[in-house]
Coordinates of C-alpha atoms in Angstrom, one line a residue:
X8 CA 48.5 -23.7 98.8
X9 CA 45.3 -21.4 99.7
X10 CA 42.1 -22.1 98.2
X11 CA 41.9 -19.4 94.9
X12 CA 40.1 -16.2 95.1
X13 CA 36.7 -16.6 93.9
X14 CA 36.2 -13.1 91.7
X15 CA 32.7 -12.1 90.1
X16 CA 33.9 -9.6 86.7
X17 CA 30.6 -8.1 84.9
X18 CA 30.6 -4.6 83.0
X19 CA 28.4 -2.5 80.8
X20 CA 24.9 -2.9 82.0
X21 CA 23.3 0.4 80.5
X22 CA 20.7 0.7 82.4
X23 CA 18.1 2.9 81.6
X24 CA 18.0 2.0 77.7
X25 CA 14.6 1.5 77.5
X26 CA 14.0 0.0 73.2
X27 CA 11.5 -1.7 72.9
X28 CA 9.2 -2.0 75.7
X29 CA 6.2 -0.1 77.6
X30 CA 6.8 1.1 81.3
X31 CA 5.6 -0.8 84.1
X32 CA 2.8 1.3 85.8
X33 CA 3.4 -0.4 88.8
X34 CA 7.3 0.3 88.9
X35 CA 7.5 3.4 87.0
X36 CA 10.7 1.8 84.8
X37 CA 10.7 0.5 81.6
X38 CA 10.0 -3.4 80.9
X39 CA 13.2 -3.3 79.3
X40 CA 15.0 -1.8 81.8
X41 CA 13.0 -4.8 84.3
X42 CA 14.7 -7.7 82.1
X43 CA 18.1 -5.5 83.0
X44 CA 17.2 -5.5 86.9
X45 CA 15.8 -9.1 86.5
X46 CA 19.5 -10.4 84.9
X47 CA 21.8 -8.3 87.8
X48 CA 19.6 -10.2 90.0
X49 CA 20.4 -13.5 88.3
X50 CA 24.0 -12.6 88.8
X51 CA 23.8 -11.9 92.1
X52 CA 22.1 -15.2 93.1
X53 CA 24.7 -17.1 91.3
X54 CA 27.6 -15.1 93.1
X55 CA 26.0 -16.0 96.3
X56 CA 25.5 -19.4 95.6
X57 CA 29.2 -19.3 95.0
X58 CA 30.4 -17.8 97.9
X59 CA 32.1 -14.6 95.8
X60 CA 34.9 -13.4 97.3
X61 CA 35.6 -10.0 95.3
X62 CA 33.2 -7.9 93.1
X63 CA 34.5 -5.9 89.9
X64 CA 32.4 -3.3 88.0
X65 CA 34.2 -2.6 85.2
X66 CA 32.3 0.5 84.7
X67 CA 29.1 2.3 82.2
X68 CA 26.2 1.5 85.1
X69 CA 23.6 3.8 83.1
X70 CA 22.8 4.4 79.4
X71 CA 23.0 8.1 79.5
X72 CA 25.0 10.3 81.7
X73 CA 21.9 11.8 83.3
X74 CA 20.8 8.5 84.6
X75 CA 16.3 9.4 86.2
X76 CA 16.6 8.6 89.6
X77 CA 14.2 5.5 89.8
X78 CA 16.7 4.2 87.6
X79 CA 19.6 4.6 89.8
X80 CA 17.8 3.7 92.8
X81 CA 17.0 0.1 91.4
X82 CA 20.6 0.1 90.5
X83 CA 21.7 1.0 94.2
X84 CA 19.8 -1.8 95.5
X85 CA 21.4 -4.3 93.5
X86 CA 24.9 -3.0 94.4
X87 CA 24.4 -2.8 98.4
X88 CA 23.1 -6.6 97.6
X89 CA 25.9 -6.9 96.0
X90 CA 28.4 -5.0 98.6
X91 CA 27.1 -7.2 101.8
X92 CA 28.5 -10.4 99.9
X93 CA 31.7 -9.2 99.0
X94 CA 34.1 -6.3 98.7
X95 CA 32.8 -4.4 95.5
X96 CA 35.2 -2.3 93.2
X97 CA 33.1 0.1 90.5
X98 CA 34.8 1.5 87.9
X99 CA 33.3 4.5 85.9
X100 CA 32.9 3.9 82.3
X101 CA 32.6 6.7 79.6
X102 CA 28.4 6.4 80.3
X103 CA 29.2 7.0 83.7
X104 CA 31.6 10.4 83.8
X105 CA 30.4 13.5 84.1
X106 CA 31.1 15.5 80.7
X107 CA 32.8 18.3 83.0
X108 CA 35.3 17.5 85.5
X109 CA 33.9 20.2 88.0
X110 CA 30.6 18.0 87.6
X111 CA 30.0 14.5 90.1
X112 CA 29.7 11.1 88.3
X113 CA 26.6 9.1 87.9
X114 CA 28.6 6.9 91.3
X115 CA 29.9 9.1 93.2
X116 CA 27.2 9.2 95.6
X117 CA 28.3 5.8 97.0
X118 CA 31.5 7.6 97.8
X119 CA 30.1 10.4 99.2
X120 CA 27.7 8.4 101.7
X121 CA 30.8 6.0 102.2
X122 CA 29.0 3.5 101.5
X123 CA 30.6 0.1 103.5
X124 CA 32.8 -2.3 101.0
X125 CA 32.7 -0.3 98.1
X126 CA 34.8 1.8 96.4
X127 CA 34.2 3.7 93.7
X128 CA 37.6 4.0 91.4
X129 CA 37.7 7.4 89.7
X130 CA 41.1 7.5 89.3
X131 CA 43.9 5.3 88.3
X132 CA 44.9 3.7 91.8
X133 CA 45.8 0.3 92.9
X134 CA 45.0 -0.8 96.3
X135 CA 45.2 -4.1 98.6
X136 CA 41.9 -5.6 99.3
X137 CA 41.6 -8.0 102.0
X138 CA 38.7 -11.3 101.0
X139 CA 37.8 -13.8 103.1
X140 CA 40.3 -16.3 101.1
X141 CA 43.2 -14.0 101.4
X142 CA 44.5 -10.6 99.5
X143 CA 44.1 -9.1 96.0
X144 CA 46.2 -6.1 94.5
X145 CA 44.0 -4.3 92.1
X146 CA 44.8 -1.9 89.9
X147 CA 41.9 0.0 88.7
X148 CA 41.8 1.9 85.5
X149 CA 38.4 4.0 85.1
X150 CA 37.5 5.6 81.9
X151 CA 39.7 8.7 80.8
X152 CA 39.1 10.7 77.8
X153 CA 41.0 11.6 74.9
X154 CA 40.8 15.1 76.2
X155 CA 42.1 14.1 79.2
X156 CA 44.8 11.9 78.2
X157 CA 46.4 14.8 76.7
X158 CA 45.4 17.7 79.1
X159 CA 49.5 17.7 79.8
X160 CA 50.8 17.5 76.3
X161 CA 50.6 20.5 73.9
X162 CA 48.7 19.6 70.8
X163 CA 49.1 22.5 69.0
X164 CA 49.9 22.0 65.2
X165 CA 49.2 17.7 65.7
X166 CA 47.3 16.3 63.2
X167 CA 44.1 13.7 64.3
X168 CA 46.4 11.0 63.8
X169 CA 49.3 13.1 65.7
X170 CA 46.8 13.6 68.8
X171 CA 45.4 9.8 68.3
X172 CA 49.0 8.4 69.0
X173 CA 50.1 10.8 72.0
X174 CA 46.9 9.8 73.6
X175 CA 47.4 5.8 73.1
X176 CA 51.3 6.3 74.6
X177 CA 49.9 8.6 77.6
X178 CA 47.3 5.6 78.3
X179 CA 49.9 2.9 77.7
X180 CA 52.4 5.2 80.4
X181 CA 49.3 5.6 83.2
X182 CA 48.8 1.3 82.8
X183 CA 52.5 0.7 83.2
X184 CA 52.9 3.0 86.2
X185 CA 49.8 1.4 87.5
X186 CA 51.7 -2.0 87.1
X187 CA 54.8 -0.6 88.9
X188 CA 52.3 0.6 91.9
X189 CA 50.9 -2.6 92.3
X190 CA 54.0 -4.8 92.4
X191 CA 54.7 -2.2 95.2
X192 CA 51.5 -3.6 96.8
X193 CA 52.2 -6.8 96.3
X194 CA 55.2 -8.3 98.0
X195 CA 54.5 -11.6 98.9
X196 CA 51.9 -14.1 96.5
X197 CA 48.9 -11.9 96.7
X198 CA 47.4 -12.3 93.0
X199 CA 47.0 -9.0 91.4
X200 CA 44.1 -8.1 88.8
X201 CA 43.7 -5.4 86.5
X202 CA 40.4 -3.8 86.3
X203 CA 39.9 -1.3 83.0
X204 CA 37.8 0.4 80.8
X205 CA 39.4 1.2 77.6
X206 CA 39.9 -0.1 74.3
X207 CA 42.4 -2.4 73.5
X208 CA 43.3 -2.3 69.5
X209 CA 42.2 -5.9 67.7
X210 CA 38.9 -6.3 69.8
X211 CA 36.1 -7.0 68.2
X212 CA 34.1 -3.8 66.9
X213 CA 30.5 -2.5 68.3
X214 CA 27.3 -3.6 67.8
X215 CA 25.2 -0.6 66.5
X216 CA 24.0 2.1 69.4
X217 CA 26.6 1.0 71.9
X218 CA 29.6 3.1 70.3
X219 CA 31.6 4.9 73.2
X220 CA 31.1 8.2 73.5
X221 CA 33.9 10.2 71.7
X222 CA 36.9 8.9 70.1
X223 CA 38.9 6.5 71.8
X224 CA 42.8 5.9 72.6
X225 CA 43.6 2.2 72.7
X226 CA 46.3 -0.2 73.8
X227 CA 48.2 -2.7 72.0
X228 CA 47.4 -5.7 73.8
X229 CA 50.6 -7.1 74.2
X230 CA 51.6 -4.2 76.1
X231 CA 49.3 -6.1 78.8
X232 CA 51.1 -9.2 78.7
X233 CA 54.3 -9.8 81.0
X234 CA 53.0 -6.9 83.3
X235 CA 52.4 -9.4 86.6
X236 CA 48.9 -9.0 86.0
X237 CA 47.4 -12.7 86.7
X238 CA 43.8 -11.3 85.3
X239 CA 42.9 -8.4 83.0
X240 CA 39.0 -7.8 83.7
X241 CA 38.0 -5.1 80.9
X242 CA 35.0 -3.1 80.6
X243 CA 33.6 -0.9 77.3
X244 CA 32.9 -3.5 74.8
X245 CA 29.2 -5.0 75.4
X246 CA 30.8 -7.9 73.1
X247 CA 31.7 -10.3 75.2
X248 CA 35.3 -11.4 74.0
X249 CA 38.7 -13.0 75.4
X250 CA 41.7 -11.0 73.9
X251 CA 44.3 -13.3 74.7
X252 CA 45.0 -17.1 75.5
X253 CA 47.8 -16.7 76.9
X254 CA 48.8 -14.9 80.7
X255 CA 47.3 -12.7 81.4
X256 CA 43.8 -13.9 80.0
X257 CA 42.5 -10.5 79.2
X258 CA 38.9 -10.7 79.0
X259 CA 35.7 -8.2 78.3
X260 CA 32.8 -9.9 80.6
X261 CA 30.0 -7.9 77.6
X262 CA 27.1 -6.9 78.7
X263 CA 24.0 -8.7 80.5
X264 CA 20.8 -7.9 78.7
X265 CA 20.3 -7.4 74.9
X266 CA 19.7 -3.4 73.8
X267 CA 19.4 -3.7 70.3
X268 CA 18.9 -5.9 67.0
X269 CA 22.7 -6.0 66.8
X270 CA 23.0 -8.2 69.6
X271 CA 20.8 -10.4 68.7
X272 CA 22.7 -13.0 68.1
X273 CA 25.2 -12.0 71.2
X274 CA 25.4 -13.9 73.8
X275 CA 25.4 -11.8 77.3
X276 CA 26.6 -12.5 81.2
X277 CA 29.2 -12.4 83.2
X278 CA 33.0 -13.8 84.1
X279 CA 33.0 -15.9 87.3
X280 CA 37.5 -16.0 87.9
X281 CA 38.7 -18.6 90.3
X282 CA 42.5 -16.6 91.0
X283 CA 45.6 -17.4 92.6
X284 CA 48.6 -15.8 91.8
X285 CA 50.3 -16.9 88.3
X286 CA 46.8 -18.1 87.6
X287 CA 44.0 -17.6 86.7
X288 CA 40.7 -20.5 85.8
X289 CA 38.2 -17.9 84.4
X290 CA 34.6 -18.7 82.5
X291 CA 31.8 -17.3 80.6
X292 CA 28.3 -17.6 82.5
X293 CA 25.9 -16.7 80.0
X294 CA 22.3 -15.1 80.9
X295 CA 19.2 -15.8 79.5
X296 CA 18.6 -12.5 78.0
X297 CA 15.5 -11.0 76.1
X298 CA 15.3 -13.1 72.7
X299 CA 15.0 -10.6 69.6
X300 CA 14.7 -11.7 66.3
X301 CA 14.4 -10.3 63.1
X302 CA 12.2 -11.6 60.5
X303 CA 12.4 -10.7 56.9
X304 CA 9.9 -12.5 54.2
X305 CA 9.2 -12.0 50.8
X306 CA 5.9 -11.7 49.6
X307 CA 6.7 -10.1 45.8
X308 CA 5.4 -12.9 44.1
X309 CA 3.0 -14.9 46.0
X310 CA -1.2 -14.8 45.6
X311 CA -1.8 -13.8 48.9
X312 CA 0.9 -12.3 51.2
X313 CA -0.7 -12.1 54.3
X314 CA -1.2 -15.8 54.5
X315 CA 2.7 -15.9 53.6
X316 CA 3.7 -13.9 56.3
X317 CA 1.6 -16.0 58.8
X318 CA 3.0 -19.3 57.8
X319 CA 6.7 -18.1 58.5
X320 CA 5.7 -16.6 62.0
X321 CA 4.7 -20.3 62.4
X322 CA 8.2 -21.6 61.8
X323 CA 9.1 -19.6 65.1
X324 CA 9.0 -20.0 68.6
X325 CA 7.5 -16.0 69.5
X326 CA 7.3 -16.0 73.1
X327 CA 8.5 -13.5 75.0
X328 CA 10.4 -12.4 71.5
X329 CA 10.7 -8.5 70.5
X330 CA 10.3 -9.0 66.9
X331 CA 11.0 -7.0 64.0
X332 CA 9.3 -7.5 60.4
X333 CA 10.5 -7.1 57.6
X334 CA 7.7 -7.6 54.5
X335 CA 9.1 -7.4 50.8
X336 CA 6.3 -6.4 48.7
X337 CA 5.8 -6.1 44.7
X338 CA 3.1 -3.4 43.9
X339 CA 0.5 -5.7 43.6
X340 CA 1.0 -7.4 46.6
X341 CA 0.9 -4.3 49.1
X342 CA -2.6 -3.4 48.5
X343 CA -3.3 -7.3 49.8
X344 CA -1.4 -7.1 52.6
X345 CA -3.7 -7.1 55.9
X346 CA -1.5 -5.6 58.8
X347 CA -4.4 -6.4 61.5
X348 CA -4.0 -9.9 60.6
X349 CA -0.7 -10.0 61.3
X350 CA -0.6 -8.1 64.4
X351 CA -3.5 -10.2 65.8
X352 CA -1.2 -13.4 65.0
X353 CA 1.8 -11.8 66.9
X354 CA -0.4 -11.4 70.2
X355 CA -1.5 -14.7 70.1
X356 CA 1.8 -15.8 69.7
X357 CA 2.9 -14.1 72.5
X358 CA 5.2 -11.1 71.0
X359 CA 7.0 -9.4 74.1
X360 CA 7.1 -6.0 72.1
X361 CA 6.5 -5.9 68.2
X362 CA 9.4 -3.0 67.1
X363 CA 8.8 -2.2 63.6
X364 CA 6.5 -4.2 60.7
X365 CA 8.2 -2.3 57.9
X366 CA 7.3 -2.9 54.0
X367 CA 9.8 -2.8 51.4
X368 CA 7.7 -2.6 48.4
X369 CA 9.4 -3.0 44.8
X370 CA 8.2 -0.5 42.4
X371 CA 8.8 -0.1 38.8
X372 CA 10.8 2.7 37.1
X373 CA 7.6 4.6 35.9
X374 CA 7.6 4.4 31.3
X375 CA 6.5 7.0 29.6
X376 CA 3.3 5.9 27.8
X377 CA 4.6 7.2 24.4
X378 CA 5.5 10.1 22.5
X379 CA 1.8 10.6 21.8
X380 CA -0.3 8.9 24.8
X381 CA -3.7 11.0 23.0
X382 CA -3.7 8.7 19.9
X383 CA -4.2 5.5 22.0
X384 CA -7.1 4.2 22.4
X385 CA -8.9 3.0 25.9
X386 CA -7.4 -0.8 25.9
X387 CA -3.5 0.1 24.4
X388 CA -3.6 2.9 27.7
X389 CA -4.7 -0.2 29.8
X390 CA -2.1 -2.3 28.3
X391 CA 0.5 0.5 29.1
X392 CA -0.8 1.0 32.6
X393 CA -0.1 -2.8 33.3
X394 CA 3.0 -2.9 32.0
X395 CA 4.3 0.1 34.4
X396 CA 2.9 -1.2 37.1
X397 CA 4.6 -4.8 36.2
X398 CA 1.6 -6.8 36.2
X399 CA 2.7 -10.3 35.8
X400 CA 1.8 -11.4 31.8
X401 CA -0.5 -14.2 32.4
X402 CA -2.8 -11.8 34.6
X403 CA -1.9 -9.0 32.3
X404 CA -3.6 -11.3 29.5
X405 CA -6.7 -12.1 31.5
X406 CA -7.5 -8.3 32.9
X407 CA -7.0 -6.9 29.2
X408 CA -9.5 -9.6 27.8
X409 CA -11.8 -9.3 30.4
X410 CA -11.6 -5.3 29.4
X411 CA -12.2 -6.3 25.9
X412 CA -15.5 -7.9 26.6
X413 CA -16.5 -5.0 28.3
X414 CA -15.8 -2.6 25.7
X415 CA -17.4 -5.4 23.1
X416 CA -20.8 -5.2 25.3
X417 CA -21.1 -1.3 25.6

């Protein structure tokens, strides 16, 4: 038996979202968009180190369609890296397409350069690709629209749902034919992957910001199974999840680098597939990504909540964190609060990037003072005054006597 296929399956990088971080004056990008660069680079040490034999993209390179160019040159560099190790497949993901079909994707320059050992799948199309361990069929399924997955039916009079159900069979009818192609492909024991970016109904939902760009068709995900795919390597989820434990795993790699406070509990990296045909020995290699952490502390009914806020940053390891504050607040407490303080403490700690110190701060439903607020005297409008603002009773006692002694000594 041949040795298996040794596969590298990552997806969803989004470069060029640049949250919470200053640019580099020396590199022009983002620091953000540096711990991106800095993780493809991880990834491409440890494919190296393993002797990769095939490379899939499974598509959304860039954040935004209209990628600057320093961003997609760092990104070039990484792929021709990338390309002189193994044969490279790219997918484009929704990020990736051009919103007009007349237009050229964010990739399509490596086709147009023909750049060696990769290939840039714009269209569904499955192809033999020779590794140094033997052959793969791949069928690669790039992003497609819901526009487009119904340019050829005629929607006229369909409801949402209507439209939302011809575009999930015209997806589910491109995957099978794409099936039937590669079986063409693939006579003899060649294993044969599948290489998509779409939805497949049951995954796990978005994180915040990373929604795909218009509405989505999806496939039922047993309509993957018992297709002679031996691997199912899916892009278009930054989540990483496996979909299924039986054959064909079908598997979203996520994405590599943290973008948002919604992932910060996410774990991110790539799918390192070890294939033969019938088989497929698949794992997770998680990256150390940018820690974030979100802190919320409440300071309604302490003395001093400054010193509060600085013994929970204490609790926490803030190295090389972007942090975000949270600060509950009663309205006594705000006035106390010293933000300097707290900022100082965060750059000693060694904050990466402080996003937000936000202040909830409780306030009272305003009472009227009474039906006739003229006839009270000087200490019954104190008295009122405190209890609007909710002054705690005890120090509500002690302010009106202390007001009383004043009054007694004029």
């Amino acid at each position: 038996m041949s040795e298996p296929i040794r596969v590298l399956h990552f997806a969803d990088v989004h470069l060029g979202a640049e949250n919470y971080g200053a640019a580099d004056p020396e590199t022009g990008v983002s620091a953000r968009v540096s711990d991106s660069l800095l993780r493809l680079d991880e990834m491409i040490e440890f494919a190296r180190a393993g002797d990769v034999d095939l490379a899939l993209f499974a598509g959304d390179a860039f954040h935004s369609r209209g990628p600057n160019p320093t961003v997609q040159r760092e990104f070039a560099v990484r792929m021709l890296a990338l390309s002189r190790l193994a044969p490279l497949v790219m997918l484009l993901g929704d990020s990736d397409s051009p919103p007009q079909s007349t237009r050229a994707s964010s990739l399509a320059i490596y086709d147009t350069l023909r750049v060696p050992n990769i290939w840039v799948a714009q269209d569904y199309q499955a192809r033999r690709i020779a590794t140094k361990r033997g052959d793969v069929v791949l069928g690669a399924a790039p992003y497609l629209s819901r526009s487009r997955l119904l340019a050829d039916a005629d929607a006229r009079g369909r409801s949402r749902e209507e439209e939302a159900a011809e575009a999930e069979r015209s997806l589910r009818e491109r995957l099978d034919a794409l099936a039937a192609e590669a079986d063409e492909l693939a006579a003899d024991d060649a294993p044969r992957l599948l290489c998509g970016h779409f939805s497949v109904a049951g995954a796990e939902p978005e994180s915040d910001g990373d929604a795909p760009l218009g509405p989505d068709a999806a496939v039922a995900l047993d309509s993957l199974a018992d297709t002679g795919w031996d691997y199912v390597a899916l892009g278009h989820r930054r989540r990483h999840q496996a979909l299924s434990a039986a054959e064909p795993p079908v598997v979203y790699s996520g994405g590599l680098e943290r973008i948002g406070f919604a992932e910060a509990d996410e774990a991110t990296g790539f799918c390192w597939v070890e294939l033969a045909r019938g088989a497929a020995d698949w794992r997770f290699v998680e990256l150390a990504a940018r820690k974030m952490l979100a802190l919320r502390v409440d300071c309604r009914d302490v003395e001093n909540p400054t010193v509060a806020v600085l013994d929970e940053l204490r609790r926490h390891d803030l190295a090389g964190v972007v942090l975000r504050l949270d600060i509950r607040l009663g309205a006594e407490t705000e006035a106390m609060l010293k933000d300097k303080v707290i900022r100082d403490a965060l750059r000693r700690a060694g904050v990466f990037h402080i996003a937000a110190i936000s202040k909830d701060v409780e306030r009272p439903i305003r009472t009227r003072l009474g039906a006739n607020p003229e006839g009270l005297s000087e200490l019954e409008l104190l008295e009122r005054y405190f209890e609007v603002r909710a002054v705690e009773p005890g120090r509500r006692e002690q302010l009106l006597r202390l007001a009383r002694e004043i009054v007694a000594g004029e």
